[in-house]
């Protein structure tokens, strides 16, 4: 079975995230897409973050109608899973104060899967550009296929040059791909990337938080249930991280 793993801060989850997951699920026959809000995202530790429980609740609301979209507690703080349990499938991250590294999450997920299951790691091209800085990036790329949602303006060369040094083809090899749009599959030793085109949602969580802080309408970016949740809980008002 093909399983998508989609990690993020989801602060809040928006139409861009859902569009990426829908496109990936249909293109690569993903039977499940696990939406994994990070308790402590390694790359955003300096930023104020909404409590995990709210971000998880919003993910649950936004994924309700899609068969196969599953909110996941894989990167939940221990305190969030003590009381409710983990429904048998996966164990949460061990300690709550350490950042959630994707390599640990993928390996933990694999323990609960069959050998024949295949994991596809879903990611936007902006985030993928930073992949070389991720913990054990090389091991992570070897553990699963990646589906990278590309955008106009990014070339195949940009994608190849984002890889960790040891996996990156020499510059002379990638130079001819400077003008070639980031699409198709890129298969190199230790890396399989599927470049997904056509995910064109302008939504961004940063813009949504700023709009919410000014009490502007959020409906165009969000599932209505998430917009309602934000309003009822008073999230993103000025002074409430
Ligand atoms: P922020 O604005 O707070 O940085 P974000 O909107 O980028 O947040 P994240 O939760 O950090 O959301 O993103 C999770 C994943 O979703 C990342 O891989 C990111 O590249 C991807 N992503 C974010 N916005 C979009 C979008 N509009 N379309 C496609 N993918 C997206």
PDB file of N, CA, C and O in Angstrom, residues 37-45 49 52 55 74-79 92-102 104-105 108 135:
ATOM      1  N   UNK A  37       1.112  16.961  12.311  1.00  0.00           N
ATOM      2  CA  UNK A  37       1.562  18.236  12.872  1.00  0.00           C
ATOM      3  C   UNK A  37       2.752  17.993  13.803  1.00  0.00           C
ATOM      4  O   UNK A  37       2.742  17.051  14.591  1.00  0.00           O
ATOM      5  N   UNK A  38       3.771  18.833  13.664  1.00  0.00           N
ATOM      6  CA  UNK A  38       4.963  18.679  14.516  1.00  0.00           C
ATOM      7  C   UNK A  38       4.720  19.392  15.836  1.00  0.00           C
ATOM      8  O   UNK A  38       4.277  20.545  15.849  1.00  0.00           O
ATOM      9  N   UNK A  39       5.030  18.717  16.927  1.00  0.00           N
ATOM     10  CA  UNK A  39       4.957  19.398  18.223  1.00  0.00           C
ATOM     11  C   UNK A  39       6.003  20.501  18.266  1.00  0.00           C
ATOM     12  O   UNK A  39       5.691  21.655  18.531  1.00  0.00           O
ATOM     13  N   UNK A  40       7.244  20.134  17.942  1.00  0.00           N
ATOM     14  CA  UNK A  40       8.335  21.115  17.897  1.00  0.00           C
ATOM     15  C   UNK A  40       9.023  21.007  16.543  1.00  0.00           C
ATOM     16  O   UNK A  40       9.874  20.138  16.332  1.00  0.00           O
ATOM     17  N   UNK A  41       8.643  21.850  15.585  1.00  0.00           N
ATOM     18  CA  UNK A  41       9.299  21.771  14.271  1.00  0.00           C
ATOM     19  C   UNK A  41      10.736  22.252  14.375  1.00  0.00           C
ATOM     20  O   UNK A  41      10.981  23.353  14.875  1.00  0.00           O
ATOM     21  N   UNK A  42      11.706  21.454  13.927  1.00  0.00           N
ATOM     22  CA  UNK A  42      13.118  21.833  14.105  1.00  0.00           C
ATOM     23  C   UNK A  42      13.468  23.170  13.474  1.00  0.00           C
ATOM     24  O   UNK A  42      14.285  23.911  14.006  1.00  0.00           O
ATOM     25  N   UNK A  43      12.824  23.506  12.333  1.00  0.00           N
ATOM     26  CA  UNK A  43      13.229  24.718  11.608  1.00  0.00           C
ATOM     27  C   UNK A  43      12.532  25.975  12.090  1.00  0.00           C
ATOM     28  O   UNK A  43      12.830  27.052  11.618  1.00  0.00           O
ATOM     29  N   UNK A  44      11.557  25.838  12.965  1.00  0.00           N
ATOM     30  CA  UNK A  44      10.784  27.035  13.329  1.00  0.00           C
ATOM     31  C   UNK A  44      10.776  27.253  14.840  1.00  0.00           C
ATOM     32  O   UNK A  44       9.809  27.780  15.384  1.00  0.00           O
ATOM     33  N   UNK A  45      11.856  26.819  15.497  1.00  0.00           N
ATOM     34  CA  UNK A  45      11.838  26.865  16.960  1.00  0.00           C
ATOM     35  C   UNK A  45      11.807  28.277  17.517  1.00  0.00           C
ATOM     36  O   UNK A  45      11.355  28.492  18.633  1.00  0.00           O
ATOM     37  N   UNK A  49       4.371  29.493  18.368  1.00  0.00           N
ATOM     38  CA  UNK A  49       3.592  28.455  17.708  1.00  0.00           C
ATOM     39  C   UNK A  49       2.300  28.233  18.496  1.00  0.00           C
ATOM     40  O   UNK A  49       2.315  28.240  19.721  1.00  0.00           O
ATOM     41  N   UNK A  52      -0.085  22.586  20.307  1.00  0.00           N
ATOM     42  CA  UNK A  52      -0.252  21.384  19.468  1.00  0.00           C
ATOM     43  C   UNK A  52      -1.716  20.973  19.384  1.00  0.00           C
ATOM     44  O   UNK A  52      -2.221  20.633  18.305  1.00  0.00           O
ATOM     45  N   UNK A  55      -3.618  22.875  16.794  1.00  0.00           N
ATOM     46  CA  UNK A  55      -3.187  22.580  15.410  1.00  0.00           C
ATOM     47  C   UNK A  55      -3.684  21.185  15.005  1.00  0.00           C
ATOM     48  O   UNK A  55      -4.134  20.978  13.883  1.00  0.00           O
ATOM     49  N   UNK A  74       1.833  11.076  15.330  1.00  0.00           N
ATOM     50  CA  UNK A  74       3.228  10.614  15.307  1.00  0.00           C
ATOM     51  C   UNK A  74       4.207  11.603  15.920  1.00  0.00           C
ATOM     52  O   UNK A  74       5.245  11.218  16.433  1.00  0.00           O
ATOM     53  N   UNK A  75       3.909  12.891  15.823  1.00  0.00           N
ATOM     54  CA  UNK A  75       4.828  13.897  16.386  1.00  0.00           C
ATOM     55  C   UNK A  75       4.158  14.661  17.516  1.00  0.00           C
ATOM     56  O   UNK A  75       4.463  15.822  17.783  1.00  0.00           O
ATOM     57  N   UNK A  76       3.243  13.988  18.191  1.00  0.00           N
ATOM     58  CA  UNK A  76       2.529  14.624  19.309  1.00  0.00           C
ATOM     59  C   UNK A  76       3.413  14.656  20.549  1.00  0.00           C
ATOM     60  O   UNK A  76       4.249  13.768  20.737  1.00  0.00           O
ATOM     61  N   UNK A  77       3.199  15.648  21.431  1.00  0.00           N
ATOM     62  CA  UNK A  77       3.899  15.596  22.721  1.00  0.00           C
ATOM     63  C   UNK A  77       3.318  14.447  23.532  1.00  0.00           C
ATOM     64  O   UNK A  77       2.151  14.085  23.339  1.00  0.00           O
ATOM     65  N   UNK A  78       4.122  13.892  24.405  1.00  0.00           N
ATOM     66  CA  UNK A  78       3.644  12.747  25.185  1.00  0.00           C
ATOM     67  C   UNK A  78       2.377  13.094  25.952  1.00  0.00           C
ATOM     68  O   UNK A  78       1.462  12.289  26.049  1.00  0.00           O
ATOM     69  N   UNK A  79       2.324  14.330  26.447  1.00  0.00           N
ATOM     70  CA  UNK A  79       1.162  14.736  27.251  1.00  0.00           C
ATOM     71  C   UNK A  79      -0.133  14.654  26.443  1.00  0.00           C
ATOM     72  O   UNK A  79      -1.197  14.429  26.986  1.00  0.00           O
ATOM     73  N   UNK A  92       3.730   7.693  19.937  1.00  0.00           N
ATOM     74  CA  UNK A  92       4.122   9.091  19.784  1.00  0.00           C
ATOM     75  C   UNK A  92       5.615   9.271  20.010  1.00  0.00           C
ATOM     76  O   UNK A  92       6.288   8.358  20.488  1.00  0.00           O
ATOM     77  N   UNK A  93       6.124  10.452  19.667  1.00  0.00           N
ATOM     78  CA  UNK A  93       7.531  10.754  19.937  1.00  0.00           C
ATOM     79  C   UNK A  93       7.792  10.623  21.425  1.00  0.00           C
ATOM     80  O   UNK A  93       6.923  10.912  22.238  1.00  0.00           O
ATOM     81  N   UNK A  94       9.006  10.185  21.789  1.00  0.00           N
ATOM     82  CA  UNK A  94       9.301   9.871  23.194  1.00  0.00           C
ATOM     83  C   UNK A  94       9.270  11.094  24.109  1.00  0.00           C
ATOM     84  O   UNK A  94       8.504  11.165  25.044  1.00  0.00           O
ATOM     85  N   UNK A  95      10.120  12.057  23.844  1.00  0.00           N
ATOM     86  CA  UNK A  95      10.190  13.202  24.740  1.00  0.00           C
ATOM     87  C   UNK A  95       9.551  14.418  24.105  1.00  0.00           C
ATOM     88  O   UNK A  95       9.670  14.640  22.910  1.00  0.00           O
ATOM     89  N   UNK A  96       8.890  15.217  24.911  1.00  0.00           N
ATOM     90  CA  UNK A  96       8.137  16.337  24.366  1.00  0.00           C
ATOM     91  C   UNK A  96       8.994  17.551  24.083  1.00  0.00           C
ATOM     92  O   UNK A  96       8.609  18.426  23.340  1.00  0.00           O
ATOM     93  N   UNK A  97      10.171  17.629  24.698  1.00  0.00           N
ATOM     94  CA  UNK A  97      10.934  18.863  24.584  1.00  0.00           C
ATOM     95  C   UNK A  97      11.935  18.824  23.433  1.00  0.00           C
ATOM     96  O   UNK A  97      12.542  19.820  23.119  1.00  0.00           O
ATOM     97  N   UNK A  98      12.112  17.660  22.810  1.00  0.00           N
ATOM     98  CA  UNK A  98      13.060  17.587  21.700  1.00  0.00           C
ATOM     99  C   UNK A  98      12.321  17.850  20.384  1.00  0.00           C
ATOM    100  O   UNK A  98      11.153  17.483  20.237  1.00  0.00           O
ATOM    101  N   UNK A  99      13.011  18.476  19.423  1.00  0.00           N
ATOM    102  CA  UNK A  99      12.351  18.726  18.139  1.00  0.00           C
ATOM    103  C   UNK A  99      11.974  17.420  17.447  1.00  0.00           C
ATOM    104  O   UNK A  99      12.566  16.382  17.706  1.00  0.00           O
ATOM    105  N   UNK A 100      10.985  17.502  16.584  1.00  0.00           N
ATOM    106  CA  UNK A 100      10.543  16.321  15.838  1.00  0.00           C
ATOM    107  C   UNK A 100      11.319  16.246  14.528  1.00  0.00           C
ATOM    108  O   UNK A 100      11.052  17.018  13.605  1.00  0.00           O
ATOM    109  N   UNK A 101      12.250  15.336  14.461  1.00  0.00           N
ATOM    110  CA  UNK A 101      13.024  15.163  13.237  1.00  0.00           C
ATOM    111  C   UNK A 101      12.319  14.134  12.349  1.00  0.00           C
ATOM    112  O   UNK A 101      11.931  13.051  12.820  1.00  0.00           O
ATOM    113  N   UNK A 102      12.214  14.469  11.060  1.00  0.00           N
ATOM    114  CA  UNK A 102      11.465  13.600  10.143  1.00  0.00           C
ATOM    115  C   UNK A 102      12.066  12.199  10.052  1.00  0.00           C
ATOM    116  O   UNK A 102      11.341  11.220   9.888  1.00  0.00           O
ATOM    117  N   UNK A 104      13.320  10.412  12.384  1.00  0.00           N
ATOM    118  CA  UNK A 104      12.798   9.596  13.497  1.00  0.00           C
ATOM    119  C   UNK A 104      11.334   9.220  13.237  1.00  0.00           C
ATOM    120  O   UNK A 104      10.909   8.099  13.514  1.00  0.00           O
ATOM    121  N   UNK A 105      10.582  10.178  12.705  1.00  0.00           N
ATOM    122  CA  UNK A 105       9.153   9.943  12.459  1.00  0.00           C
ATOM    123  C   UNK A 105       8.966   8.843  11.411  1.00  0.00           C
ATOM    124  O   UNK A 105       8.142   7.945  11.590  1.00  0.00           O
ATOM    125  N   UNK A 108       9.849   5.508  12.893  1.00  0.00           N
ATOM    126  CA  UNK A 108       8.810   5.059  13.832  1.00  0.00           C
ATOM    127  C   UNK A 108       7.590   4.554  13.066  1.00  0.00           C
ATOM    128  O   UNK A 108       7.006   3.527  13.380  1.00  0.00           O
ATOM    129  N   UNK A 135      18.132  17.076   9.651  1.00  0.00           N
ATOM    130  CA  UNK A 135      18.915  16.040  10.329  1.00  0.00           C
ATOM    131  C   UNK A 135      18.919  14.746   9.505  1.00  0.00           C
ATOM    132  O   UNK A 135      17.871  14.284   9.073  1.00  0.00           O
TER     133      UNK A 135
END
